[in-house]
XYZ file of C-alpha atoms in Angstrom:
495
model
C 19.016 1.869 -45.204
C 17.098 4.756 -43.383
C 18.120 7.081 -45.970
C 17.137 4.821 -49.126
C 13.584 4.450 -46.968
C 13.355 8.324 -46.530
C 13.966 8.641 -50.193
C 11.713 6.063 -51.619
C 8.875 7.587 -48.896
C 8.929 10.872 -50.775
C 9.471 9.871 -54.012
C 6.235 7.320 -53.647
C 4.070 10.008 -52.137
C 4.538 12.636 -54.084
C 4.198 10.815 -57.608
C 1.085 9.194 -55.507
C -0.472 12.749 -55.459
C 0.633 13.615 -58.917
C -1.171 11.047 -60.098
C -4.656 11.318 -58.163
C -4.392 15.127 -59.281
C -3.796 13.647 -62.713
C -6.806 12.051 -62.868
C -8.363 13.818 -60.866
C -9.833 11.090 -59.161
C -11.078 11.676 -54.862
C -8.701 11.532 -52.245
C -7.556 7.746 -50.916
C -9.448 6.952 -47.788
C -7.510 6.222 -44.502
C -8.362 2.641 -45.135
C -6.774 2.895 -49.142
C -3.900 4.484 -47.284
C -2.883 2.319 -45.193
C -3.152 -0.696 -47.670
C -0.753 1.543 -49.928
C 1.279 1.672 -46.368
C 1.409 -1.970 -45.622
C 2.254 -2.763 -50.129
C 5.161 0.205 -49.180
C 7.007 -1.767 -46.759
C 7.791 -4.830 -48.447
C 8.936 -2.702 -51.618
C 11.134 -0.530 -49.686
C 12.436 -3.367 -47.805
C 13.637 -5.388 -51.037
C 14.875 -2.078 -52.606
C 17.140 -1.423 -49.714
C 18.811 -5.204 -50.221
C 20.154 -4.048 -53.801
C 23.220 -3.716 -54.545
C 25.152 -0.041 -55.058
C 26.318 -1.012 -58.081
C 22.546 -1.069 -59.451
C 20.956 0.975 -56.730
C 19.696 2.944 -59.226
C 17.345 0.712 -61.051
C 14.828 1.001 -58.015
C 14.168 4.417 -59.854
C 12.395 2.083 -62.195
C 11.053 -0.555 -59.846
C 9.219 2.147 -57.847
C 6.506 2.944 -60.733
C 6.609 -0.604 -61.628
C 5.508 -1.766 -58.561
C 2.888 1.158 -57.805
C 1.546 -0.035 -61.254
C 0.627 -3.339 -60.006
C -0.834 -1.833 -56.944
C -3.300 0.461 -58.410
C -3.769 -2.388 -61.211
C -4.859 -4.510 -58.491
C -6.672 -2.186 -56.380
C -8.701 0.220 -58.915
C -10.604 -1.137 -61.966
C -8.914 2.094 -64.115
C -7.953 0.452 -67.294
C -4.005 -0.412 -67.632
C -3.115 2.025 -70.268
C -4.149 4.914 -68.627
C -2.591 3.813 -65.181
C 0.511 2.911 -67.055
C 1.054 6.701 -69.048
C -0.099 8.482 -65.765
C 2.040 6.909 -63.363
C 5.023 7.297 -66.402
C 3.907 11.174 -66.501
C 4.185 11.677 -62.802
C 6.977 9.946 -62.255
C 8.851 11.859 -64.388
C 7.237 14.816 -62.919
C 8.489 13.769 -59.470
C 12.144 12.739 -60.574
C 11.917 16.156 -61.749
C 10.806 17.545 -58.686
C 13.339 15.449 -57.054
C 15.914 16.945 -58.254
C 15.178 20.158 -57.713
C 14.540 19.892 -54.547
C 18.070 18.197 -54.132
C 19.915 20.887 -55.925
C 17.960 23.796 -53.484
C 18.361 21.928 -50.423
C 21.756 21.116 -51.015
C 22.158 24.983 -51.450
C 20.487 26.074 -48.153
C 22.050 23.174 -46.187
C 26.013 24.173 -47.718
C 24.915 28.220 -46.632
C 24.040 26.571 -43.324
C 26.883 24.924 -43.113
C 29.220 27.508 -44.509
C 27.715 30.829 -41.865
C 26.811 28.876 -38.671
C 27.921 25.208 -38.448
C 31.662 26.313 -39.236
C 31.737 23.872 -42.823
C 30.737 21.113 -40.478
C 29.676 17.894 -42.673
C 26.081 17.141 -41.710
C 24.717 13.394 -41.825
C 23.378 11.494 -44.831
C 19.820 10.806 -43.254
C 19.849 14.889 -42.415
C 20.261 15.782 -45.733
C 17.633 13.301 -47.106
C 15.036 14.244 -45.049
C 15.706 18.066 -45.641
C 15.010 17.442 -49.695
C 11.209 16.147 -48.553
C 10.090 19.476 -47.751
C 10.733 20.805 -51.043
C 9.718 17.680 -52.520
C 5.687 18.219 -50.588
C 5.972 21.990 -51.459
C 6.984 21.975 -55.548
C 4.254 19.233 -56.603
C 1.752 21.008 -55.199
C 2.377 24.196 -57.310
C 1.746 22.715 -60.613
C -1.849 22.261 -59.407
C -2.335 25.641 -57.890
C -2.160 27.345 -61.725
C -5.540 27.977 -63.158
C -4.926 26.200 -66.340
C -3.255 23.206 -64.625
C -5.450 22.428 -61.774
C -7.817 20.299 -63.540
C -5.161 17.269 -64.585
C -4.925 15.415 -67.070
C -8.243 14.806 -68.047
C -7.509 13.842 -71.483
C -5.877 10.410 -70.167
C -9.009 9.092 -68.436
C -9.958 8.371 -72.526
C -6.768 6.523 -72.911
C -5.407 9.783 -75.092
C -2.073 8.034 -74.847
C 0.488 10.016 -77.091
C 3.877 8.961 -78.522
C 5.426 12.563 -77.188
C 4.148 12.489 -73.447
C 5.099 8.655 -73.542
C 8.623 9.954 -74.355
C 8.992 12.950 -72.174
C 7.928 10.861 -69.252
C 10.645 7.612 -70.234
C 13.382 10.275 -70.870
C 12.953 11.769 -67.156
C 12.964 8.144 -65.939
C 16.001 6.869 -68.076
C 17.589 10.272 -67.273
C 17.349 10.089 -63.834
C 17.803 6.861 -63.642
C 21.607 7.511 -65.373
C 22.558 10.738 -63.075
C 21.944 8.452 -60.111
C 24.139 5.687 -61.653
C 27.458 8.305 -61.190
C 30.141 7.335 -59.414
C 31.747 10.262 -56.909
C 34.538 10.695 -59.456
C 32.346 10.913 -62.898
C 29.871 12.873 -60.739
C 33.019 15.064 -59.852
C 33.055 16.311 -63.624
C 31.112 19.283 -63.469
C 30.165 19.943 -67.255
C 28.972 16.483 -67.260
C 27.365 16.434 -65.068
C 25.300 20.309 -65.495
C 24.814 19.245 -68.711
C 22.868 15.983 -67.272
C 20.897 17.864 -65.271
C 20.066 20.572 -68.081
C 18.912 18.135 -70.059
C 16.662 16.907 -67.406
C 15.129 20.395 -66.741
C 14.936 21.441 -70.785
C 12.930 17.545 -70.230
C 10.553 19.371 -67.248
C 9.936 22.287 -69.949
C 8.501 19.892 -72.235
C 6.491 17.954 -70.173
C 4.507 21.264 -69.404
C 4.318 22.814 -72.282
C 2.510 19.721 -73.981
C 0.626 19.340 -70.344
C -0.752 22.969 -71.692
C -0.875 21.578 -75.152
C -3.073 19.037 -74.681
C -5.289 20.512 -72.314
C -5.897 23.444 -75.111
C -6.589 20.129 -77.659
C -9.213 18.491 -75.223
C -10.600 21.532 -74.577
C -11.677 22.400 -78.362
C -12.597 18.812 -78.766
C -14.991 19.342 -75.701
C -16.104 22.494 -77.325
C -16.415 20.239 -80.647
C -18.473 17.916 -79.047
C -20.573 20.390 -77.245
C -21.572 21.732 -81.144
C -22.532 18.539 -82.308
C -24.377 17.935 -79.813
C -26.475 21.009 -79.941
C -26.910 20.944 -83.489
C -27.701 17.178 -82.707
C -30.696 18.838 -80.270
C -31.146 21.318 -82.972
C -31.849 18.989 -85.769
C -33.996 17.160 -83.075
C -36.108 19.752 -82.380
C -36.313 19.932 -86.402
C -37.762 16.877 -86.819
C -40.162 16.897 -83.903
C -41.075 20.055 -85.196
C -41.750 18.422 -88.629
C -44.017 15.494 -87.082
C -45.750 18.180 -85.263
C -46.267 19.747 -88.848
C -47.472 16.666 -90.154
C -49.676 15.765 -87.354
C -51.366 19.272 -87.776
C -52.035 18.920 -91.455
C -53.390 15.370 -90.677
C -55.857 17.002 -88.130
C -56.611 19.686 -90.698
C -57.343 17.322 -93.342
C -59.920 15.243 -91.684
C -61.521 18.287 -90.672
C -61.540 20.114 -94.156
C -63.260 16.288 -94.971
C -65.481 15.880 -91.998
C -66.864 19.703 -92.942
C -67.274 19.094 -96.450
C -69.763 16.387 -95.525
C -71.367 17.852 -92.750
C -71.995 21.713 -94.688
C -73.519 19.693 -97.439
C -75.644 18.120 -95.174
C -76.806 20.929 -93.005
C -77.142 23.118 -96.616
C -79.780 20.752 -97.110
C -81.455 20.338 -94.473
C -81.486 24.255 -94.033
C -83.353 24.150 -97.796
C -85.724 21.694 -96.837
C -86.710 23.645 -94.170
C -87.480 26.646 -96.229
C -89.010 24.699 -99.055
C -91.248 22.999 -96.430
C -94.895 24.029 -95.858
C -95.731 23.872 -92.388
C -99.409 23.798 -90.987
C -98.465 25.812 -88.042
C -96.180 28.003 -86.481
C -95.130 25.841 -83.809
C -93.862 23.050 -85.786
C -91.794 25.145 -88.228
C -90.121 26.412 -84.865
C -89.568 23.513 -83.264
C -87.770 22.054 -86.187
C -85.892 25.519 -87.011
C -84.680 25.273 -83.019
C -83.097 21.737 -83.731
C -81.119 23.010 -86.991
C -79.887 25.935 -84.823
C -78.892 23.964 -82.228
C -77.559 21.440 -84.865
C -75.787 24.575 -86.408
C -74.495 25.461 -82.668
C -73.095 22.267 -81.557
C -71.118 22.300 -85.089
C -69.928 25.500 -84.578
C -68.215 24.699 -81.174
C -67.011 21.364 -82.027
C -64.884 22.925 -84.799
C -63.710 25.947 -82.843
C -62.448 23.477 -80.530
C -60.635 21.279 -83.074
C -59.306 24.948 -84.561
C -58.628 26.250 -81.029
C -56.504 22.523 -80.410
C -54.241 23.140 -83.800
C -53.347 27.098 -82.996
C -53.100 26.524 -79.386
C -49.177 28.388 -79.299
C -46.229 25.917 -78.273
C -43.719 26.387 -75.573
C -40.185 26.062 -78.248
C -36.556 25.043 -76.973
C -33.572 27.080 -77.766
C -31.424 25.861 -75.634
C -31.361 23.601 -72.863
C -31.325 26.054 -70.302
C -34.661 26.199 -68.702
C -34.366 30.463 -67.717
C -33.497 31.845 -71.382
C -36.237 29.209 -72.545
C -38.701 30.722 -70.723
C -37.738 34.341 -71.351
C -37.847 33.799 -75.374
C -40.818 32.260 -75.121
C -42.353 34.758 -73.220
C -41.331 37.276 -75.373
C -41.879 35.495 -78.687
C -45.947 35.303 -77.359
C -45.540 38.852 -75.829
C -44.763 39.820 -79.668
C -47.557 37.419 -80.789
C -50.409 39.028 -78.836
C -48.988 43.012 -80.428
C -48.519 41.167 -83.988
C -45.410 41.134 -84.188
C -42.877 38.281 -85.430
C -39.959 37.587 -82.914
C -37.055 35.213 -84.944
C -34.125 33.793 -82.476
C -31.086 32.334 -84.329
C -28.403 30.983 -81.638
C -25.232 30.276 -83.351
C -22.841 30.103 -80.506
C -22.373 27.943 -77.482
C -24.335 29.338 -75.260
C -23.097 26.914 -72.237
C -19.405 27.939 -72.999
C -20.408 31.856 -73.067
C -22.234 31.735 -69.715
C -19.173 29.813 -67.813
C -16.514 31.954 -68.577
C -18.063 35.373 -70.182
C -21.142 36.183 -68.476
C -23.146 35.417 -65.339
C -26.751 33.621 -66.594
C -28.732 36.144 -64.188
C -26.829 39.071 -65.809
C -27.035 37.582 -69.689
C -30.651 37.195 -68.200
C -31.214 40.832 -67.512
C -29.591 41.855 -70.695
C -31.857 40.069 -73.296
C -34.995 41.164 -71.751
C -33.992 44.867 -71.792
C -32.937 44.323 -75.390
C -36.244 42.549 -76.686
C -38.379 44.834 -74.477
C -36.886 48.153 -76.523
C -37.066 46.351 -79.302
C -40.633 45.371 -78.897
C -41.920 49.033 -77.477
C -40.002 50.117 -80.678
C -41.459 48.110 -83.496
C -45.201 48.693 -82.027
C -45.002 52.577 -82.105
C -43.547 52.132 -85.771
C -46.283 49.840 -86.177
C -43.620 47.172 -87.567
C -44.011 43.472 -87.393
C -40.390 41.837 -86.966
C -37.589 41.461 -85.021
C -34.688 38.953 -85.034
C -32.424 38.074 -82.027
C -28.977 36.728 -82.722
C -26.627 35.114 -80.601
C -23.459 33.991 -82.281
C -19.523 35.337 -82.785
C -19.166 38.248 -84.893
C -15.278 39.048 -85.268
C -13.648 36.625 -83.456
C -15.967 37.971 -80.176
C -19.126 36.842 -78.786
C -22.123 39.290 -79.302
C -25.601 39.647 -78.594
C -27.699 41.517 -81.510
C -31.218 42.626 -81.772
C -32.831 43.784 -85.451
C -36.357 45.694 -85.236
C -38.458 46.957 -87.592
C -39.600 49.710 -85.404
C -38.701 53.564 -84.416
C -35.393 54.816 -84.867
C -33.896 56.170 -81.104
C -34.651 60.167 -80.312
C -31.315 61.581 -80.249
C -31.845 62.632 -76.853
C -32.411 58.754 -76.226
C -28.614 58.185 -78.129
C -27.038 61.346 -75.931
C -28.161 60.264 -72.466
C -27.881 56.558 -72.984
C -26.126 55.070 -69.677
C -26.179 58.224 -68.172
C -29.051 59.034 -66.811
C -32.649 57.703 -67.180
C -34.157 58.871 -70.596
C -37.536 57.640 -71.931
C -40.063 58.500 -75.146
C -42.426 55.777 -73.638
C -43.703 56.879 -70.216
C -47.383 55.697 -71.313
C -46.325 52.376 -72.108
C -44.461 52.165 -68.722
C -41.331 52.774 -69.909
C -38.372 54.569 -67.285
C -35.258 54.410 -69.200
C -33.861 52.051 -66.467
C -33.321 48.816 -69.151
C -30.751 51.168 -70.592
C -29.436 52.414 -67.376
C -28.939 48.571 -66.493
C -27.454 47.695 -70.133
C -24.955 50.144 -70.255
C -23.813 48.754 -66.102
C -23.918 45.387 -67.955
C -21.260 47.009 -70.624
C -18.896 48.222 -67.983
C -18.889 45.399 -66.164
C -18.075 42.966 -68.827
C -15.776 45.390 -70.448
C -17.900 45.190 -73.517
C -19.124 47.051 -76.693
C -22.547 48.774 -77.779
C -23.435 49.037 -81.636
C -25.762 50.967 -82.849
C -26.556 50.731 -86.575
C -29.516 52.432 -88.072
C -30.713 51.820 -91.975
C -33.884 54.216 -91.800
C -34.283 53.200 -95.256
C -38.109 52.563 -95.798
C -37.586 49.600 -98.135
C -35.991 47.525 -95.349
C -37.327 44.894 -93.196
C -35.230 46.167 -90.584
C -34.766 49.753 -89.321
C -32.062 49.144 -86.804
C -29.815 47.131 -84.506
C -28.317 46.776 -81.576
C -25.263 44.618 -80.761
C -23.843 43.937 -77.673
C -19.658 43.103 -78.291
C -18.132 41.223 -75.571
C -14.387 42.355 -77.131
C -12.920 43.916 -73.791
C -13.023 47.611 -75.679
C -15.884 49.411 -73.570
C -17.251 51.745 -76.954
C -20.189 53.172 -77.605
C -20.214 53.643 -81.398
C -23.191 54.423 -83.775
C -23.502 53.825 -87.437
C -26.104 57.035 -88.836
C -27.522 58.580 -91.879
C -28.750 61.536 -89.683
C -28.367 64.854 -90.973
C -25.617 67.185 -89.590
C -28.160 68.915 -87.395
C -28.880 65.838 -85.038
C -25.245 64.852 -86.010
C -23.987 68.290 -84.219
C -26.177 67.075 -80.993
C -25.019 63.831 -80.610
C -21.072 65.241 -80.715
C -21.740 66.594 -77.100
C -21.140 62.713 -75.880
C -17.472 62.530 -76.177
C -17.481 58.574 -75.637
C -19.919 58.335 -78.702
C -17.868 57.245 -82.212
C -20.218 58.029 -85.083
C -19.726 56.484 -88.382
C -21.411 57.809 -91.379
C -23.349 55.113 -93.492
């Protein structure tokens, strides 16, 4: 009876953890653990009292009864109790049986070098499988894309296949444990049970893996809808603002159409009007000035209300917010047009690409070249873009500006090189932006159109594709083309 108690300990405990890692859900309290303790007893207790002939149907009572437990104890709904506690189950039978087949190993070499083929006690052997048992289903958990569960079962994602795999362990281990000594004597039979049984384990993680990789681009799914949910959002407030403004606009347009026709007037009268004295015809041309005045700075107030410059939202991220915004004004006050399009998911890009502080850093240097750029070439546009270009993730930056000196294109992430000292420029942004590059492992582009007719002179992308290049797309002339070969890391494409 010990042994069957030993045996239904482990088994019980470990599928317990299997399935809190599952789900994910906190660790039992002392008090949770002992009411699992005191449920235990009973179960082991009438499990113990069955027969040997159908001893091994308690492999099926067990999760039965640990369903009823956490059915009474959590408020988890019953499906998703019911395919978890199938899934690590057959997980732990798994487990199980590994650990049986290893220990039995290390206790026969024990046996065999130092306890002269001595037979060792039931009880010894049980309790030398738990171990093993405490040790494997931990391991599953320790892999990076494994660690996180089976989140995809708290939404009841219950699947015909993982339904299966999980019966098939039961039912299989259920039948290897039904052997008598003499079938269990037939060695093919019984390899081939057990190879079954691991080709089973095999399964079970490869559509673990499998369904993680679904949820995940259902999360990233949802994640686009709902930014181009926000995005549409934005749309429409920006529309109502739009309509709001035209409404204000309107009723000043009407309120001035009265009121000019009514000062023109009175401004006539007053010049058509003989006055007696001097001091009458200045006291009334005093009140139409100040009637004139108070006009004039009601309506630059109403003007100054409807162009008063609006804080927008790209993103939900407060930082990058605030930095395109302060750029897009930054532009604004030097006349120039700043456009941001942001294609990609920018939530997804920052948790497993790049740092926010360092995507941070990045941007600014980019729009601040871009900026110092387009006002020495007197240009008034630039467009930031944030999407995937080629299966990567990429940062890019048109400007209608100056093209880079080619001293600028030679030195660039090598030392500090500036054209700008008077505007406070140092040449560290591009010191820093190439550092960003070799950190991230990632690509600069260079493309330059100086073609008078376009709205854009140049751009600069930033490839997160794990290649480290510095490449440059040119119509310079073979001259500057000559220069530039002394950077041997620089790949020059003619346009």
């Amino acid at each position: 009876m010990l042994q069957l108690w030993i045996r239904y300990t482990s088994v019980l405990l470990c599928s317990d953890y299997i399935y809190q890692k599952l789900l994910m859900v906190k660790e039992s309290s002392k008090l949770q653990k002992r009411l699992f303790l005191l449920f235990c007893l009973p179960v082991f207790f009438l499990l113990s009292y069955l027969p040997e002939s159908i001893q091994y149907f308690s492999y099926a009572l067990l999760p039965l009864f640990h369903f009823i437990y956490y059915g009474i104890t959590t408020r988890t709904h019953s499906d998703t109790i019911f395919i978890t506690l199938l899934l690590s189950y057959g997980l732990c039978y798994c487990i199980f049986l590994i650990s049986g087949f290893l220990s039995a190993l290390a206790l026969a070499a024990i046996c065999w070098f130092f306890l002269n083929k001595t037979d060792l006690p039931d009880i010894i052997i049980q309790l030398s499988v738990c171990p093993f048992m405490f040790l494997f289903c931990q391991i599953p958990f320790r892999i990076t894309r494994l660690k996180k569960g089976m989140p995809f079962l708290k939404n009841q994602h219950i699947t015909t296949l993982g339904s299966l795999l999980g019966l098939s362990v039961l039912l299989s281990t259920m039948l290897v444990s039904s052997l008598t000594i003499k079938e269990a004597e037939q060695f093919q039979w019984t390899m081939l049970l057990f190879l079954f049984i691991f080709i089973l384990f095999l399964f079970l993680f490869t559509w673990w893996r499998s369904q993680l990789h679904r949820t995940y681009l259902e999360q990233l799914r949802n994640r686009d809808i709902k930014r181009m949910e926000e995005e549409l959002q934005d749309c429409q407030d920006t529309i109502t603002s739009l309509k709001e403004e035209n409404q204000k606009l309107a009723k000043l347009i009407h309120r001035d159409n009265k009121q000019i026709a009514a000062l023109e007037l009175a401004v006539e009268t007053f010049l058509s009007t003989p006055f007696e004295d001097k001091e009458s015809r200045k006291e009334i041309g005093n009140k139409l000035l100040l009637e004139l005045q108070k006009e004039d700075c009601g309506r630059k107030q109403m003007v100054s209300d409807l162009s008063k410059p609006e804080t927008l939202s790209f993103t939900n991220i407060l930082s990058i917010n605030c930095l395109l915004n302060y750029m897009i004004h930054k532009g604004q006050a030097g006349g120039i047009s700043l456009e941001v399009s942001l294609t990609g998911n920018i939530h997804y890009f920052l948790e497993e690409i790049m740092e926010e502080h360092d995507f941070l850093t990045l941007l600014a240097d980019l729009l601040e070249n871009a900026l110092i750029a387009t006002k020495h070439g007197k240009g008034t546009q630039i467009l930031l873009h944030f999407g995937i270009i080629e299966e990567y993730y990429s940062i890019s930056v048109w400007d209608s500006g100056i093209p880079f000196t080619k001293e600028t294109l030679l030195h660039l992430g090598i030392k500090q090189y500036t054209t700008h000292k008077k505007d406070g420029g140092s040449g560290i942004g591009l010191m820093s932006t190439y550092e960003l590059l070799q950190k991230y492992q990632a690509s600069i582009q260079i493309e330059e159109y100086m073609n008078s007719a376009s709205l854009y002179q140049k751009k600069v992308s930033i490839l997160f594709d794990g290649k480290y290049e510095y490449n440059l797309y040119t119509k310079r002339d073979k001259k500057e083309l000559s220069y530039l070969h002394q950077r041997k890391d620089l790949h020059i494409t003619l346009l």
